[in-house]
């Protein structure tokens, strides 16, 4: 992926059980970065083409290996979790190591597969888990005694225009109609007041923290998704790079926002 200020990708998932029972037919095709949607006009299928930075075909052409990972069949165009991360997650981290704030947003209707792409499940780790692994693998390769790293994570949700800290159990939170305050300062920019920020020392610690946050999410069922989240979940990873030269410290801080 070329270095750009922003990139857009689209991903198509397999049919879910409900769609299979209804005998749904795929109306989407992909060729490289181009996504084609078929629109019916007077019983004729009219193709409409849309070109993005990347189009990920994850509808079919895969198999489950012995570990439970969904991998491409030989010769198929199936985009697995690793491919999606390599395309967008790697570029995100390159910006972060350079000291820039960066964000990755999964957008779509309920049941579209946002949680699978971002969180994943089992061996099919999503972008967030892979970003965390990559961060600590990068830190482990540091051979500069004058450079040290600090990593901290916050997780919060936006539900009905109210912000709540997912690292705080629901019974200990502010009243649901108020939530946490979104503030702005010259020093910190836009920030969330009283949002818990936990130092992390390994990918395993972050995974445990994300499990805790997931348990505290607002969820509910609808016709499209029986276990979907009714909120937008934000995972914020702060990376601080502290360099000591001549007895003086310089600090480079970047924020990774994963939504």
XYZ file of C-alpha atoms in Angstrom, residues 10-259:
250
model
C -13.981 -2.673 1.172
C -14.428 -6.308 2.188
C -17.202 -8.783 1.341
C -17.938 -11.590 3.806
C -19.485 -15.058 3.280
C -23.247 -15.481 3.507
C -24.454 -15.939 7.061
C -26.928 -18.654 8.064
C -29.965 -16.443 7.510
C -28.857 -15.488 4.014
C -28.139 -19.106 3.146
C -31.611 -20.162 4.304
C -33.151 -17.423 2.140
C -31.205 -18.643 -0.905
C -29.382 -15.332 -1.335
C -27.387 -14.723 -4.517
C -24.152 -12.723 -4.583
C -24.423 -9.459 -6.525
C -20.843 -8.328 -5.853
C -17.637 -9.162 -7.697
C -14.081 -7.918 -7.196
C -11.100 -7.517 -9.498
C -8.006 -6.037 -7.876
C -9.016 -2.787 -6.157
C -12.292 -2.572 -8.121
C -15.610 -3.693 -6.669
C -18.504 -4.346 -9.043
C -22.103 -4.296 -7.817
C -24.877 -5.667 -10.013
C -28.051 -3.556 -10.141
C -31.205 -4.951 -11.708
C -32.961 -2.707 -14.224
C -35.927 -4.135 -16.157
C -34.760 -7.733 -15.409
C -31.259 -6.865 -16.692
C -28.223 -6.892 -14.425
C -26.373 -3.598 -14.854
C -22.821 -3.528 -13.386
C -21.610 -0.525 -11.399
C -17.875 -0.261 -10.732
C -16.247 1.363 -7.698
C -12.470 1.551 -7.258
C -10.899 1.731 -3.786
C -7.360 1.452 -2.468
C -8.115 -2.232 -1.850
C -11.031 -4.629 -2.385
C -10.913 -7.766 -0.231
C -12.771 -10.823 -1.531
C -13.605 -12.926 1.544
C -16.884 -14.387 0.319
C -15.653 -17.835 -0.739
C -12.558 -19.686 -1.929
C -11.277 -20.647 1.529
C -10.914 -23.655 3.790
C -10.429 -24.182 7.521
C -7.060 -25.703 8.399
C -6.365 -28.027 11.342
C -5.913 -25.044 13.683
C -9.225 -23.474 12.676
C -7.691 -20.726 10.524
C -9.529 -19.765 7.338
C -6.906 -19.870 4.584
C -7.222 -19.360 0.817
C -7.692 -22.355 -1.434
C -4.986 -22.778 -4.051
C -5.573 -20.311 -6.870
C -8.381 -18.399 -5.118
C -8.532 -14.655 -4.459
C -9.716 -15.117 -0.879
C -8.414 -12.348 1.410
C -7.651 -13.854 4.822
C -7.081 -11.955 8.070
C -3.315 -11.814 7.508
C -3.724 -10.253 4.064
C -6.056 -7.541 5.355
C -3.572 -6.703 8.109
C -0.614 -6.643 5.731
C -2.494 -4.210 3.501
C -3.720 -1.695 6.072
C -2.372 -2.631 9.518
C 1.309 -2.485 8.510
C 0.911 0.969 6.979
C -0.850 2.160 10.127
C 2.090 1.083 12.288
C 4.611 2.718 9.958
C 2.887 6.045 10.594
C 2.793 5.387 14.344
C 6.527 4.609 14.601
C 7.179 7.880 12.783
C 5.335 9.670 15.604
C 2.016 10.361 13.878
C -1.448 9.830 15.279
C -3.424 7.443 13.087
C -6.792 5.709 12.962
C -8.404 2.693 11.352
C -12.196 2.628 11.188
C -14.336 -0.375 10.238
C -17.649 0.939 8.949
C -20.781 -0.931 7.882
C -24.258 -2.006 8.944
C -24.785 -4.512 11.735
C -23.746 -8.009 10.686
C -21.388 -6.746 7.981
C -18.321 -8.334 9.601
C -16.711 -5.338 11.302
C -15.963 -7.178 14.538
C -14.471 -10.121 12.642
C -12.119 -7.859 10.677
C -11.084 -5.820 13.718
C -11.212 -8.367 16.568
C -11.404 -11.738 14.814
C -11.923 -14.922 16.784
C -9.894 -18.024 17.599
C -6.938 -18.448 15.273
C -8.409 -15.880 12.903
C -6.965 -12.882 14.720
C -8.186 -9.490 13.585
C -6.361 -6.249 12.964
C -6.301 -5.158 16.622
C -4.610 -8.354 17.865
C -2.130 -8.282 14.999
C -1.280 -4.622 15.604
C -0.546 -5.430 19.268
C 1.645 -8.399 18.321
C 3.562 -6.277 15.825
C 4.130 -3.511 18.387
C 5.797 -5.780 20.925
C 7.728 -7.699 18.267
C 9.127 -4.344 17.118
C 10.018 -3.342 20.678
C 11.739 -6.706 21.263
C 14.133 -6.019 18.372
C 15.317 -2.708 19.857
C 19.098 -2.816 20.344
C 19.524 0.880 21.183
C 20.263 1.304 24.930
C 19.308 4.983 24.674
C 15.815 4.217 23.383
C 12.953 2.854 25.471
C 9.258 2.358 24.800
C 6.089 2.770 26.822
C 2.725 1.377 25.708
C -0.653 2.207 27.242
C -4.178 1.246 26.197
C -7.651 2.679 26.725
C -10.941 1.177 25.530
C -14.250 3.030 25.450
C -17.597 2.911 23.694
C -19.925 5.463 22.148
C -23.557 4.462 22.646
C -26.516 6.791 22.117
C -24.062 9.717 21.943
C -22.709 8.887 25.425
C -19.070 7.873 26.059
C -18.404 5.114 28.621
C -15.112 3.554 29.752
C -15.102 -0.172 28.954
C -12.357 -0.805 31.507
C -14.813 0.192 34.228
C -17.616 -2.190 35.155
C -21.108 -0.848 34.343
C -22.127 -0.507 38.000
C -19.126 1.787 38.671
C -19.700 4.102 35.710
C -21.356 7.529 35.644
C -25.123 7.503 34.995
C -25.860 6.223 31.476
C -27.438 9.524 30.429
C -24.229 11.456 31.185
C -21.158 9.303 30.614
C -17.656 10.783 30.337
C -16.931 14.335 29.183
C -15.165 15.032 25.884
C -12.792 17.948 26.474
C -10.236 19.994 24.564
C -7.025 21.676 25.686
C -4.052 23.344 23.998
C -1.696 20.760 25.503
C -3.610 17.516 24.910
C -5.968 18.453 22.101
C -9.279 16.591 22.266
C -9.407 14.066 25.094
C -11.885 12.165 27.270
C -11.875 13.215 30.898
C -11.389 10.419 33.509
C -10.773 7.762 30.837
C -8.704 4.927 32.312
C -5.319 4.401 30.687
C -3.452 1.197 31.549
C 0.276 0.568 30.924
C 0.865 -2.627 28.930
C 4.004 -4.770 28.802
C 3.033 -7.586 26.444
C 0.554 -8.567 23.774
C -0.950 -11.085 26.204
C -1.755 -8.300 28.666
C -3.556 -6.357 25.937
C -5.565 -9.419 24.914
C -6.699 -9.895 28.523
C -7.642 -6.215 28.706
C -9.638 -6.451 25.461
C -11.509 -9.487 26.793
C -12.419 -7.446 29.876
C -13.596 -4.562 27.685
C -15.623 -6.859 25.423
C -17.403 -8.264 28.481
C -18.431 -4.708 29.438
C -19.753 -3.729 25.995
C -23.361 -2.873 25.247
C -24.783 -5.685 23.102
C -28.187 -6.696 21.794
C -29.842 -8.692 19.043
C -31.615 -7.604 15.879
C -32.810 -9.269 12.690
C -29.350 -9.076 11.105
C -27.155 -10.084 14.023
C -28.112 -12.014 17.168
C -25.014 -10.957 19.135
C -24.074 -7.592 17.621
C -22.764 -4.670 19.632
C -25.138 -1.763 19.960
C -22.220 0.643 20.351
C -19.074 1.852 18.616
C -15.995 0.486 20.397
C -12.732 2.466 20.368
C -9.369 0.890 21.214
C -6.711 3.553 21.726
C -3.056 2.478 21.871
C -0.528 5.076 22.986
C 3.096 4.462 21.999
C 5.752 6.589 23.667
C 9.333 6.457 22.373
C 11.824 8.023 24.798
C 15.354 8.723 23.584
C 18.184 9.844 25.887
C 21.069 11.802 24.371
C 23.651 13.779 26.288
C 21.667 13.458 29.485
C 18.565 14.930 27.884
C 15.374 13.085 27.008
C 13.264 13.557 23.917
C 9.860 11.934 23.616
C 7.858 10.941 20.578
C 4.216 10.057 21.247
C 1.704 8.586 18.833
C -1.903 7.504 19.258
C -3.390 4.581 17.322
C -7.186 4.641 17.275
C -8.852 1.372 16.213
C -12.628 1.552 15.806
